[in-house]
Every structure is written in structure tokens, then in C-alpha cells.
Coordinates of C-alpha atoms in Angstrom, one line a residue:
M1 CA 0.0 0.0 0.0
V2 CA 1.4 3.4 -1.0
E3 CA 0.4 6.5 0.9
L4 CA 1.2 10.0 -0.2
T5 CA 1.0 13.1 2.0
G6 CA 1.6 16.7 1.2
P7 CA 0.9 18.8 -1.9
M8 CA 1.2 17.3 -5.3
L9 CA 1.3 19.0 -8.7
S10 CA -0.7 17.8 -11.7
T11 CA 2.6 17.5 -13.6
L12 CA 3.5 14.3 -11.8
L13 CA 3.8 11.4 -14.2
V14 CA 3.0 8.7 -11.6
P15 CA 2.1 9.7 -8.1
G16 CA 4.3 8.1 -5.5
L17 CA 6.9 6.9 -8.1
S18 CA 10.5 7.9 -7.4
P19 CA 12.2 9.6 -10.4
G20 CA 15.0 7.1 -10.1
L21 CA 12.7 4.2 -10.7
I22 CA 11.6 5.8 -14.0
L23 CA 15.2 5.5 -15.2
I24 CA 15.7 2.0 -13.8
L25 CA 12.5 0.5 -15.2
G26 CA 12.9 2.3 -18.5
A27 CA 16.4 1.0 -18.8
L28 CA 15.1 -2.6 -18.7
L29 CA 13.6 -1.9 -22.2
L30 CA 16.9 -0.8 -23.7
P31 CA 18.2 -4.3 -24.7
F32 CA 15.0 -4.9 -26.7
L33 CA 15.0 -1.7 -28.7
P34 CA 16.8 -1.3 -32.1
G35 CA 19.9 0.9 -32.2
K36 CA 18.5 4.4 -33.0
L37 CA 15.4 4.0 -31.0
R38 CA 17.4 2.7 -28.0
V39 CA 19.6 5.8 -27.8
I40 CA 16.6 8.1 -28.3
W41 CA 14.8 6.3 -25.4
M42 CA 18.0 6.6 -23.3
V43 CA 18.0 10.4 -23.7
L44 CA 14.2 10.6 -23.0
L45 CA 14.4 8.7 -19.8
P46 CA 16.2 11.5 -17.8
L47 CA 13.7 14.0 -19.2
L48 CA 10.8 11.9 -18.0
G49 CA 12.5 11.6 -14.6
L50 CA 13.1 15.4 -14.5
A51 CA 9.4 16.0 -15.2
Q52 CA 8.5 13.7 -12.3
A53 CA 11.1 15.5 -10.0
L54 CA 9.9 19.0 -10.9
G55 CA 6.3 17.9 -10.2
L56 CA 7.2 17.2 -6.6
N57 CA 6.8 19.8 -4.0
P58 CA 8.8 20.0 -0.7
G59 CA 7.0 18.1 2.0
L60 CA 5.8 15.3 -0.3
S61 CA 6.6 11.9 1.0
G62 CA 5.7 8.4 -0.1
Q63 CA 5.5 5.4 2.2
I64 CA 5.2 1.7 1.5
E65 CA 5.0 -1.0 4.1
V66 CA 7.2 -4.1 3.5
M67 CA 7.5 -6.9 6.1
G68 CA 6.5 -4.6 8.9
L69 CA 8.9 -1.9 8.0
E70 CA 7.7 1.5 6.7
L71 CA 9.9 2.4 3.8
T72 CA 10.0 6.1 2.6
T73 CA 10.6 5.9 -1.1
I74 CA 10.3 9.6 -1.6
R75 CA 11.4 12.3 0.8
L76 CA 11.5 15.7 -0.8
D77 CA 13.2 18.7 0.8
G78 CA 15.7 21.3 -0.2
L79 CA 18.7 18.9 0.0
S80 CA 17.2 16.0 -2.0
R81 CA 15.7 18.4 -4.5
I82 CA 19.0 20.0 -5.7
F83 CA 20.9 16.7 -5.8
G84 CA 18.0 15.0 -7.6
I85 CA 17.8 17.7 -10.3
I86 CA 21.5 17.8 -11.0
F87 CA 21.7 14.0 -11.1
L88 CA 18.9 14.0 -13.7
I89 CA 20.7 16.7 -15.8
A90 CA 23.9 14.6 -15.6
A91 CA 22.1 11.5 -16.8
F92 CA 20.7 13.5 -19.7
L93 CA 24.1 14.8 -20.7
G94 CA 25.6 11.3 -20.4
G95 CA 22.9 9.9 -22.6
I96 CA 23.6 12.5 -25.3
Y97 CA 27.4 12.0 -25.1
S98 CA 27.0 8.2 -25.5
F99 CA 24.5 8.5 -28.4
H100 CA 27.0 7.1 -30.9
R101 CA 27.7 4.0 -28.9
G102 CA 26.0 0.9 -30.2
G103 CA 26.2 -1.6 -27.3
W104 CA 23.1 -2.0 -25.2
V105 CA 25.0 -3.3 -22.1
E106 CA 26.7 0.1 -21.5
H107 CA 23.5 2.0 -22.1
T108 CA 21.5 -0.2 -19.8
A109 CA 24.1 -0.2 -17.0
G110 CA 24.5 3.6 -17.3
M111 CA 20.8 4.3 -16.9
I112 CA 20.3 1.8 -14.0
Y113 CA 23.4 3.4 -12.4
A114 CA 22.0 6.9 -12.7
G115 CA 18.5 5.8 -11.6
S116 CA 19.9 4.1 -8.5
A117 CA 21.8 7.2 -7.5
I118 CA 18.7 9.3 -8.0
G119 CA 16.6 6.9 -6.1
A120 CA 19.0 7.0 -3.2
V121 CA 18.8 10.8 -3.1
Y122 CA 15.1 10.6 -2.6
A123 CA 15.2 7.7 -0.1
G124 CA 13.9 8.6 3.4
D125 CA 15.0 5.4 5.2
L126 CA 18.2 3.4 5.5
V127 CA 16.8 0.2 3.9
T128 CA 15.7 2.0 0.7
L129 CA 19.0 3.8 0.7
F130 CA 20.9 0.5 1.0
L131 CA 19.0 -1.0 -1.9
Y132 CA 19.8 1.9 -4.2
W133 CA 23.3 2.1 -2.8
E134 CA 24.1 -1.4 -3.9
G135 CA 22.4 -0.8 -7.2
T136 CA 24.9 2.0 -8.0
A137 CA 27.8 -0.4 -7.2
I138 CA 26.5 -3.3 -9.3
A139 CA 25.4 -1.3 -12.3
S140 CA 28.4 1.0 -12.5
V141 CA 31.0 -1.9 -12.6
F142 CA 29.7 -2.8 -16.1
L143 CA 30.9 0.6 -17.3
I144 CA 34.4 -0.5 -16.4
W145 CA 34.1 -4.0 -17.6
A146 CA 32.8 -2.7 -21.0
S147 CA 36.2 -1.3 -21.8
A148 CA 37.6 -4.8 -21.9
L149 CA 35.4 -5.4 -25.0
D150 CA 35.9 -2.0 -26.6
H151 CA 38.0 -2.6 -29.7
G152 CA 37.7 0.9 -31.2
N153 CA 40.5 3.3 -31.6
G154 CA 43.0 1.4 -29.4
Q155 CA 40.8 1.9 -26.3
R156 CA 40.5 -1.8 -25.3
K157 CA 41.8 -2.4 -21.8
P158 CA 42.4 -6.1 -21.1
D159 CA 43.0 -5.3 -17.4
A160 CA 39.5 -3.8 -17.1
I161 CA 38.1 -7.1 -15.7
A162 CA 40.6 -7.1 -12.8
T163 CA 40.1 -3.4 -12.2
G164 CA 36.3 -3.8 -12.2
M165 CA 36.6 -6.6 -9.6
R166 CA 38.7 -4.4 -7.3
Y167 CA 36.1 -1.6 -7.7
L168 CA 33.2 -4.0 -7.1
V169 CA 34.7 -5.4 -3.9
I170 CA 35.2 -2.0 -2.5
Q171 CA 31.8 -0.6 -3.5
V172 CA 29.9 -3.7 -2.2
G173 CA 32.0 -3.6 1.0
S174 CA 30.7 0.0 1.5
G175 CA 27.1 -1.4 1.1
V176 CA 27.9 -4.2 3.7
L177 CA 29.0 -1.6 6.2
L178 CA 25.8 0.5 5.5
L179 CA 23.6 -2.6 6.0
A180 CA 25.5 -3.5 9.3
G181 CA 25.0 0.1 10.5
T182 CA 21.3 0.0 9.6
M183 CA 20.8 -3.2 11.5
V184 CA 22.6 -1.9 14.6
H185 CA 20.7 1.4 14.4
F186 CA 17.4 -0.4 14.1
G187 CA 18.3 -2.7 17.0
E188 CA 19.2 0.3 19.2
T189 CA 16.4 2.7 18.3
G190 CA 13.7 0.7 16.5
S191 CA 13.9 3.2 13.6
I192 CA 15.3 3.0 10.1
A193 CA 14.9 6.7 9.3
F194 CA 17.7 8.2 7.2
G195 CA 18.5 11.3 9.3
S196 CA 21.2 12.7 11.4
F197 CA 23.6 10.2 13.1
D198 CA 26.0 10.3 16.0
L199 CA 29.4 9.3 14.7
Y200 CA 30.5 8.1 18.2
T201 CA 28.0 5.2 18.3
T202 CA 28.5 1.8 16.7
A203 CA 25.8 2.3 14.2
G204 CA 26.9 5.9 13.4
F205 CA 30.5 4.8 12.9
L206 CA 29.5 1.9 10.5
I207 CA 27.3 4.2 8.4
F208 CA 30.0 6.9 8.4
A209 CA 32.6 4.3 7.2
A210 CA 30.2 3.3 4.4
F211 CA 29.9 6.9 3.3
A212 CA 33.6 7.6 3.7
I213 CA 34.5 4.8 1.2
K214 CA 32.2 6.1 -1.5
A215 CA 33.4 9.7 -0.8
A216 CA 37.0 8.5 -1.4
F217 CA 38.4 9.7 1.9
P218 CA 42.2 9.7 2.3
F219 CA 43.6 6.1 2.3
L220 CA 40.2 5.0 1.0
H221 CA 40.4 6.9 -2.2
N222 CA 42.5 4.9 -4.7
W223 CA 39.6 2.9 -6.1
L224 CA 38.7 6.2 -7.9
Q225 CA 42.0 6.7 -9.7
D226 CA 42.1 2.9 -10.4
A227 CA 38.7 2.5 -11.9
Y228 CA 37.6 5.8 -13.5
P229 CA 40.4 6.0 -16.1
T230 CA 39.9 2.4 -17.0
A231 CA 36.2 2.8 -17.9
T232 CA 35.0 3.4 -21.4
V233 CA 35.1 7.0 -22.8
T234 CA 31.4 7.4 -22.1
G235 CA 31.4 5.3 -18.9
T236 CA 33.9 7.6 -17.2
V237 CA 31.6 10.6 -17.8
M238 CA 28.7 8.8 -16.0
L239 CA 31.0 7.5 -13.2
S240 CA 32.3 11.1 -12.5
A241 CA 28.8 12.3 -11.8
F242 CA 27.1 9.9 -9.3
T243 CA 29.0 7.7 -6.9
T244 CA 31.1 10.2 -5.0
K245 CA 28.4 12.9 -5.1
L246 CA 25.9 10.5 -3.7
A247 CA 28.3 10.0 -0.8
I248 CA 28.5 13.8 -0.4
Y249 CA 24.7 14.0 -0.3
A250 CA 24.6 11.1 2.3
L251 CA 27.2 12.9 4.5
A252 CA 25.3 16.2 4.3
R253 CA 22.1 14.3 5.3
G254 CA 23.6 12.2 8.1
F255 CA 26.7 14.0 9.4
A256 CA 26.4 17.7 8.8
G257 CA 28.4 19.5 11.5
T258 CA 30.6 16.6 12.4
E259 CA 33.8 18.5 13.0
I260 CA 36.2 15.7 12.1
L261 CA 35.1 16.2 8.5
V262 CA 36.8 19.5 8.4
P263 CA 40.5 18.2 8.6
I264 CA 39.5 15.2 6.5
G265 CA 38.2 17.5 3.8
A266 CA 41.2 19.8 4.0
A267 CA 43.5 16.9 3.5
M268 CA 41.5 15.7 0.5
T269 CA 41.9 19.1 -1.1
A270 CA 45.7 19.1 -0.7
F271 CA 47.3 15.7 -1.3
P272 CA 45.8 15.0 -4.8
I273 CA 47.6 18.1 -6.1
F274 CA 51.0 16.5 -5.9
F275 CA 49.9 13.3 -7.6
A276 CA 48.1 15.2 -10.4
V277 CA 51.2 17.2 -11.2
I278 CA 53.4 14.2 -12.0
E279 CA 50.6 12.1 -13.5
N280 CA 50.8 11.5 -17.3
D281 CA 47.4 10.0 -18.0
L282 CA 45.1 13.0 -18.3
R283 CA 42.0 11.0 -17.2
R284 CA 43.9 10.1 -14.0
V285 CA 44.8 13.7 -13.5
L286 CA 41.1 14.5 -13.6
A287 CA 40.4 11.6 -11.2
Y288 CA 42.8 13.2 -8.7
S289 CA 41.3 16.6 -9.4
L290 CA 37.9 15.0 -8.6
N291 CA 39.3 14.0 -5.2
N292 CA 40.5 17.5 -4.6
Q293 CA 37.1 19.0 -5.3
L294 CA 35.3 16.5 -3.1
G295 CA 37.5 17.8 -0.2
F296 CA 35.9 21.3 -0.5
M297 CA 32.4 19.7 -0.2
V298 CA 33.5 17.6 2.8
V299 CA 34.9 20.7 4.6
G300 CA 31.5 22.5 4.0
I301 CA 29.6 19.6 5.5
G302 CA 31.9 19.4 8.5
I303 CA 31.5 23.1 9.3
G304 CA 27.8 22.4 9.2
T305 CA 26.3 25.9 9.1
D306 CA 23.5 26.8 6.6
L307 CA 26.0 28.7 4.5
A308 CA 28.6 25.9 4.5
V309 CA 26.2 23.0 3.8
S310 CA 24.5 25.1 1.0
G311 CA 28.0 25.7 -0.3
A312 CA 28.7 22.0 -0.4
A313 CA 25.4 21.4 -2.3
A314 CA 26.1 24.2 -4.7
H315 CA 29.7 23.0 -5.3
A316 CA 28.4 19.5 -5.9
F317 CA 26.0 20.8 -8.5
C318 CA 28.6 22.8 -10.4
H319 CA 31.3 20.1 -10.0
I320 CA 29.1 17.5 -11.6
I321 CA 28.7 19.6 -14.7
Y322 CA 32.3 21.0 -15.2
K323 CA 33.9 17.7 -14.2
A324 CA 31.7 15.9 -16.7
L325 CA 32.7 18.5 -19.3
L326 CA 36.4 17.9 -18.7
F327 CA 36.0 14.2 -18.9
M328 CA 34.0 14.6 -22.0
S329 CA 36.6 16.7 -23.7
V330 CA 39.5 14.4 -22.7
G331 CA 37.3 11.4 -23.7
A332 CA 36.7 13.0 -27.1
V333 CA 40.5 13.2 -27.5
L334 CA 40.9 9.6 -26.5
F335 CA 38.1 8.6 -28.8
R336 CA 39.8 10.3 -31.8
T337 CA 43.4 9.6 -31.0
G338 CA 43.3 6.4 -29.0
T339 CA 45.4 7.9 -26.1
A340 CA 44.9 10.2 -23.2
K341 CA 48.7 10.4 -22.3
G342 CA 50.0 13.9 -22.0
S343 CA 53.4 12.7 -23.4
E344 CA 51.7 11.6 -26.6
L345 CA 49.3 14.5 -27.2
G346 CA 49.7 18.1 -28.2
G347 CA 48.7 20.4 -31.1
L348 CA 45.2 19.1 -31.3
Y349 CA 43.7 22.6 -31.4
R350 CA 44.3 22.6 -35.1
T351 CA 41.7 19.9 -35.9
M352 CA 39.6 19.8 -32.7
P353 CA 39.0 23.5 -32.0
L354 CA 35.5 23.1 -30.6
T355 CA 36.6 20.4 -28.2
M356 CA 39.5 22.6 -27.2
V357 CA 37.1 25.5 -26.5
F358 CA 34.8 23.4 -24.4
C359 CA 37.8 22.0 -22.5
C360 CA 38.9 25.5 -21.7
I361 CA 35.5 26.4 -20.4
G362 CA 35.6 23.4 -18.1
A363 CA 39.1 24.3 -17.0
A364 CA 38.0 27.9 -16.2
S365 CA 35.0 26.6 -14.3
I366 CA 37.0 24.2 -12.1
S367 CA 39.6 26.9 -11.5
A368 CA 36.9 29.2 -10.2
F369 CA 37.4 32.0 -12.7
P370 CA 34.9 34.9 -12.3
L371 CA 31.9 34.4 -14.6
F372 CA 32.2 30.6 -14.4
S373 CA 30.3 28.2 -12.2
G374 CA 33.1 27.2 -9.8
F375 CA 33.6 30.8 -8.8
V376 CA 30.1 31.2 -7.4
S377 CA 30.0 27.8 -5.6
K378 CA 33.5 27.4 -4.1
S379 CA 33.4 30.8 -2.6
L380 CA 30.5 29.8 -0.3
I381 CA 32.6 27.2 1.4
I382 CA 35.7 29.3 1.6
S383 CA 33.7 32.2 3.1
A384 CA 32.0 29.8 5.6
A385 CA 35.4 28.5 6.7
L386 CA 36.7 32.0 7.4
K387 CA 33.5 33.1 9.0
E388 CA 33.5 30.2 11.5
G389 CA 37.2 30.8 12.4
Y390 CA 38.8 27.9 10.6
F391 CA 41.8 29.9 9.5
V392 CA 44.2 27.1 8.8
T393 CA 41.6 25.3 6.8
W394 CA 40.9 28.5 4.9
M395 CA 44.5 28.8 4.0
M396 CA 44.5 25.2 2.8
L397 CA 41.5 25.8 0.7
L398 CA 43.2 28.8 -1.0
F399 CA 46.3 26.6 -1.6
A400 CA 44.1 23.9 -3.1
S401 CA 42.3 26.5 -5.3
A402 CA 45.7 27.5 -6.7
G403 CA 46.7 23.9 -7.1
V404 CA 43.5 22.8 -9.0
F405 CA 44.1 25.7 -11.5
H406 CA 47.6 24.4 -12.0
H407 CA 46.8 20.8 -12.7
S408 CA 43.3 21.0 -14.2
G409 CA 42.9 24.5 -15.4
I410 CA 46.3 24.7 -17.1
K411 CA 47.7 21.2 -17.5
I412 CA 44.7 19.5 -19.1
P413 CA 44.1 21.9 -22.0
F414 CA 47.8 22.7 -22.4
F415 CA 49.1 19.2 -22.8
A416 CA 46.1 17.9 -24.8
F417 CA 45.7 20.8 -27.3
F418 CA 48.9 22.9 -27.2
A419 CA 52.4 22.0 -25.8
H420 CA 54.5 20.3 -28.4
D421 CA 53.0 19.2 -31.8
S422 CA 52.3 15.5 -31.6
G423 CA 51.8 15.4 -35.4
M424 CA 48.3 14.0 -34.9
R425 CA 45.5 15.5 -37.0
P426 CA 42.4 13.7 -35.8
K427 CA 38.8 14.7 -36.8
E428 CA 36.7 16.8 -34.6
A429 CA 34.6 15.0 -32.0
P430 CA 31.3 13.4 -33.1
M431 CA 28.3 15.8 -33.2
N432 CA 26.6 14.2 -30.2
M433 CA 29.7 14.6 -28.1
L434 CA 29.9 18.3 -29.2
I435 CA 26.2 18.8 -28.3
A436 CA 26.7 17.4 -24.8
M437 CA 29.8 19.5 -24.2
G438 CA 28.0 22.5 -25.6
I439 CA 25.1 22.1 -23.1
A440 CA 27.5 21.6 -20.2
S441 CA 29.5 24.7 -21.2
F442 CA 26.3 26.7 -21.4
I443 CA 25.4 25.7 -17.9
C444 CA 28.9 26.5 -16.6
I445 CA 28.7 30.0 -18.0
G446 CA 25.0 30.5 -17.2
V447 CA 25.5 29.7 -13.5
G448 CA 28.6 31.8 -13.3
V449 CA 26.9 34.8 -14.8
F450 CA 23.6 34.4 -13.1
P451 CA 24.4 32.7 -9.7
G452 CA 20.9 33.5 -8.4
L453 CA 19.6 30.6 -10.5
L454 CA 21.7 28.2 -8.5
Y455 CA 21.3 29.9 -5.1
D456 CA 17.5 29.6 -5.5
L457 CA 17.9 25.8 -5.5
L458 CA 20.0 25.6 -2.3
P459 CA 18.7 23.7 0.7
Y460 CA 18.9 26.7 3.0
D461 CA 17.9 30.3 2.4
V462 CA 21.3 32.1 2.5
K463 CA 22.0 35.6 1.5
Y464 CA 25.4 35.6 -0.3
H465 CA 26.9 37.8 -3.0
A466 CA 29.8 36.2 -4.8
Y467 CA 30.8 39.2 -6.9
T468 CA 32.3 41.5 -4.3
V469 CA 35.4 43.4 -5.1
E470 CA 37.4 41.7 -2.4
H471 CA 36.5 38.2 -3.6
V472 CA 37.0 38.9 -7.3
V473 CA 40.4 40.6 -6.7
T474 CA 41.6 37.9 -4.3
Q475 CA 40.6 35.1 -6.7
M476 CA 42.2 36.7 -9.7
Q477 CA 45.5 37.3 -7.8
L478 CA 45.5 33.6 -6.8
L479 CA 44.9 32.5 -10.4
M480 CA 47.4 34.8 -11.9
F481 CA 50.2 33.9 -9.5
S482 CA 49.4 30.2 -10.1
A483 CA 49.7 30.8 -13.9
L484 CA 52.9 32.6 -13.4
A485 CA 54.4 29.8 -11.4
F486 CA 53.4 27.3 -14.1
T487 CA 55.0 29.5 -16.8
V488 CA 58.2 29.9 -14.8
L489 CA 58.5 26.2 -14.2
M490 CA 57.9 25.4 -17.8
K491 CA 60.4 27.9 -19.1
T492 CA 63.1 26.9 -16.7
G493 CA 62.6 23.2 -17.3
L494 CA 61.8 22.5 -13.6
Y495 CA 58.2 21.3 -14.3
P496 CA 58.0 17.5 -14.0
P497 CA 58.0 16.2 -17.6
E498 CA 55.2 14.0 -19.0
L499 CA 56.7 10.6 -18.9
R500 CA 55.4 7.1 -19.8
S501 CA 55.2 5.9 -16.2
T502 CA 52.9 4.4 -13.6
H503 CA 52.5 6.2 -10.3
L504 CA 51.4 4.1 -7.4
D505 CA 49.3 5.7 -4.7
T506 CA 47.9 4.0 -1.6
D507 CA 47.2 1.0 -3.8
W508 CA 50.9 0.2 -3.3
I509 CA 49.9 -1.3 0.0
Y510 CA 47.8 -4.1 -1.6
R511 CA 49.8 -4.3 -4.8
K512 CA 53.1 -4.8 -3.1
P513 CA 53.4 -5.6 0.7
L514 CA 49.9 -7.2 1.0
A515 CA 50.4 -9.2 -2.2
W516 CA 53.7 -10.4 -0.9
L517 CA 52.2 -11.4 2.4
L518 CA 49.3 -13.3 0.8
G519 CA 51.7 -15.0 -1.6
G520 CA 53.9 -16.1 1.3
F521 CA 50.9 -17.4 3.2
R522 CA 49.8 -19.3 0.1
D523 CA 53.2 -20.8 -0.3
W524 CA 53.2 -21.8 3.4
I525 CA 49.8 -23.5 3.0
V526 CA 51.0 -25.4 -0.1
G527 CA 54.2 -26.5 1.6
W528 CA 52.3 -27.6 4.7
R529 CA 49.9 -29.6 2.6
G530 CA 52.8 -31.2 0.8
L531 CA 54.5 -32.2 4.1
A532 CA 51.3 -33.4 5.8
G533 CA 49.7 -34.9 2.7
D534 CA 50.5 -38.6 3.4
K535 CA 49.8 -38.4 7.2
G536 CA 46.6 -36.4 6.5
A537 CA 45.4 -39.0 4.1
V538 CA 46.0 -41.8 6.5
A539 CA 44.2 -39.9 9.3
W540 CA 41.2 -39.2 7.1
S541 CA 41.0 -42.8 6.1
D542 CA 41.1 -44.0 9.8
L543 CA 38.4 -41.4 10.7
A544 CA 36.1 -42.6 7.8
K545 CA 36.5 -46.2 8.9
E546 CA 35.6 -45.4 12.5
L547 CA 32.5 -43.5 11.5
Y548 CA 31.4 -46.3 9.3
R549 CA 32.0 -48.8 12.1
Q550 CA 29.8 -46.8 14.4
H551 CA 27.1 -45.6 12.0
G552 CA 27.1 -48.2 9.2
P553 CA 24.3 -50.7 8.6
T554 CA 25.8 -53.1 11.2
G555 CA 27.3 -50.5 13.4
T556 CA 26.7 -50.1 17.1
L557 CA 24.5 -47.0 16.8
A558 CA 22.5 -48.5 13.9
R559 CA 21.1 -51.4 16.0
T560 CA 17.4 -51.7 17.0
Q561 CA 16.9 -50.8 20.7
P562 CA 14.0 -52.0 22.9
S563 CA 11.2 -49.4 23.5
G564 CA 11.7 -49.7 27.3
S565 CA 15.4 -48.9 27.0
M566 CA 14.7 -45.8 24.8
A567 CA 12.1 -44.6 27.3
F568 CA 14.6 -45.0 30.2
W569 CA 17.2 -42.9 28.5
M570 CA 14.7 -40.3 27.5
A571 CA 13.7 -40.0 31.2
V572 CA 17.4 -39.7 32.2
L573 CA 18.0 -36.9 29.7
L574 CA 14.8 -35.1 30.8
L575 CA 15.9 -35.3 34.5
A576 CA 19.4 -34.0 33.6
F577 CA 17.8 -31.1 31.7
L578 CA 15.5 -30.2 34.6
V579 CA 18.4 -30.3 37.1
F580 CA 20.5 -28.1 34.8
S581 CA 17.7 -25.6 34.3
F582 CA 17.2 -25.4 38.1
L583 CA 20.9 -24.8 38.8

């Protein structure tokens, strides 16, 4: 039985239906549709979901009772509204960008993945959240595995199966922790409501750990740099939008104001910068940059004020668009050239000018240039940190802002489209890719020029003006000095060269020492079995003979016993049980 409460607009497609379910159920039809109709349907699904989402008013809730538990499939407030809308926009852009792709597996997985993330945003209880949470993990791994079958333009990655397995283990592990936390929370409180949690309880810690894995906290982050660059060109765009931002939403919902998040987020903004500078694969650079931007959002959630949490939500909104735009532009380069290595690219502005322009717009947005989206969202968090007295954190955020301009704002477009002439003369990106990048660029500029459009969607009513003289001048000084530093390093030859190399991060722990320990343990087991093989076989044979002697057809325990004897022993056992119970 489904019960709806609160106001409902006539534009609702199906009352009580989560917008995420529209994408999931619609995706199940994709394998049965012919090529062109399939991709058209894939683009229409997010639009149908958006129509459903916009038809919901704050205060609307949908409950369904399952096995005595009241599940809240729709919980609409300011926080779920902004994340739901941006997730649907991201799914729409991802559908357009992958229009040229012919395989139904990737299309279906992408829409189920997006639908699961959207459903989780609207979930009002932990059980519903868990179901969608695991849905994102299972569906998204196919976007990684699909690259093992991608034979076009040299993009096939034979190691994608192993990468996908590592990714799946980590993501499903996050779901197991969430389920464990849900069970403990229900046992302690009798409630499964998805609200605010106390980190310093068992349930709160387990749920926090589940969110931390998906948010790619320090030492839990390397699945991101491992998996995202391995996915297909179109799959990486979808991956960049949902998993980590779903975790940001969950943290904002469950742990806003948890102060330990402030230093965690500050660390997240800083350490990826150093890896991104020396990384050669431009998609891995963007993966580290993604980690850096998540840190800003985590800091905002940790501060916990209305301004800070609204800043985290605003920055998640903008980040989904401009990060997707950057992955789209680098993906278009990979699609046309077969490589995303900075050491192998350069000079592509000659034949891919539109892709270059769109990449520069994404770079300006992530660098927080005035009149671009990152400027009006990142400033909310930085201002909140200074206002609440987090001076050291504020300084780290400024350093991280300069760093992200260095490795994403300059390095990505410079090494892909300028730098040295690689001699490549590929064609411009396909039209559907250009359309998707054009729409994303329009949003980046539109939000930057008219920030009120974004601020009206924020979960809290905050009065903030991004375009003050102080803020504009400070940000421009930061960007110009960062550009000057990059120029000096390049001219003096001190900038780390783009080399064909593999840089290990925290994955070194399980790729080297842990692998060595497991290998040693395996060898010890094999050796022990070899030494004990003969004796073990004899012992097993003796045990089997003894069991047969006792329980075989002529064994002692198989003989027929008189009824009186059985009654006597039953009485003895009953007496022993009564005495034991009394004691």
C-alpha cells in the first residue's frame, strides 16, 4: 500500500513513483530496442525523470510497508531536490554524449546506475538507501568491464576485468557496512529513518565508514583513480557524476556539523595536487582533481552551518557539470586519437577546435574564474570556513584552489591541445559529443553569470553575494600567481616532464606488501599440505573407517533398541535437563 502526503502538482507522471525508478524501469527496455530507438529512449528517460522530479513539492513523502517496515521511497526537501535535479541533468548529458555508442550493455548499465543514484537521493530510510546504494555499485561496474570489450581506436583495456573486480569489492563492501550500521541502528532505536547520526556510536561509525568509502576519503580513495580512467570513454563521464556525489549527499544528510570532517576534507583538497602534477594520463589527472574538489564539499559539510552546507550542495551541483565537461573533452580526444597520455598528445587545437574551447570552459570553471560556475559555488565554502574561524583550513582551501588551477585549469588543456606538436591530425569529435559538451558549457557559464539561478535551489535560504570586489580581486590574484608559477616552471625546465610511467598511490599497499604477504601465506599452506599430505590421508582414512563402524548398517548406533530402553534414556535426559535448568 502506498500513501502520499503533502501537496502534489498535476505534472506528476505517476504519483508516488521515485524519479530514479523511471530510469531503472525504463532501462530494462533498452536491450530490446533497435539501435537508434534505443539511444533516443535513453535520452528521453532522464527528461521523464526530471518532469517527475519537478512535479514534486517540498513536503511530499511516499511510504510503502514491507515486512512490517515502513519504507519512505520519496522524501523531498531542499537537499534532496538540488541533488535529484543535478543527477537527472547529468544522466541527460551522459545519454547524449554516448549517443554514438551501439552496445546495449553500457546504455542499460548507465541508466540503471543513474537511476539508482537518483533513487538513493530521494530515499527517506536506510533500507531503501541501501538497496539503491548497492544498485549503484553493481550497475556501475559494467561501465568499467565494458572497456575490456571496446575494440575501437585502441581503447580496449584487457586489465579492465581485474580493475572492475577491485572496484566492485570496495563498493559492495561499502554497502555491507551500510547494512550493518542499519541493523545496529534499528536494534538500538527501532527506527530505520535516514536522518542525522552520532558518529560516536557503533551504528553511526559503521554508516559513516560506508559513506567515507564512496566519498573517497584519504587512504580509502584509490579505487577512484584505479577505476575511472579504466572505464570506457562514455562510462567515465557517467562515473564522475554519481558515486562520489551520492556520498556527499549522504554525508550532508547524516553527518552535517561533524567536525572531524573539516580536517579530513582539508587533507582531501591538498594531497591529490602532488599526484596530479606528476601524472601522465590526463584522465587520471582528472580523477585526482575530482578527489581534490570533493574535499571542498566535505569541509563544508563538516562546518555544518547553513552557508557551509549550502556551499557543499552548490559546489556538488557545479562540479558534476564541469567535471563531466572535462571528462567529455578528454574522452573525445581519447576517442579520436586512442590515447589520453600527456606525453603523446599536443597540437590538437588545429583539428579539434570546438573540443578545445569546451575543455577550456571546463578548466575555467573548475579553477573558479569569475563568470564561471566554480567561482560562485566554491566561494560559499571558503567564506564559511573564514567566518567560522577555521583559519588554517581557509589557508589550505586557498592553496588547493591554486593547485587545481595548476593541474586541471592549465595542465589538461595545455598538454592535450597545445604543448608540443604531436603530429596527430584527428577529426573533430562526433556531433553528439559536441552537443553534450556545448550544453554543459552553457550551464557552466550561465550559472557563473547568473548565480541566483543556483542559489534559489540551495537547501537553505542564504544571503550571499559572490561578486564582491574583495572576492574577485583575491581570486584573480590567486589564479594569476598560479599561472605565473606554471610558466616559470615550464620555461626553466623545472616542471615535471610528462613521462610514460605508472605512479602508485595507496594501492601500493595491496599491490606490493599485501600481495607479498598473501603470496607467502599461500606458499606456506601449499608447503604444509605437501608435508602433511601422506599423514593427513591416513588420518582421514582412519576417521572414515571409524565413522562407518559406528554408523554403518551393522554399526553399534544402527542397531534396533527396545522401547523400554529408549524410554529409560529419555527420562534420564529429561531429568538432567531439569536439574541443569534449576541450577
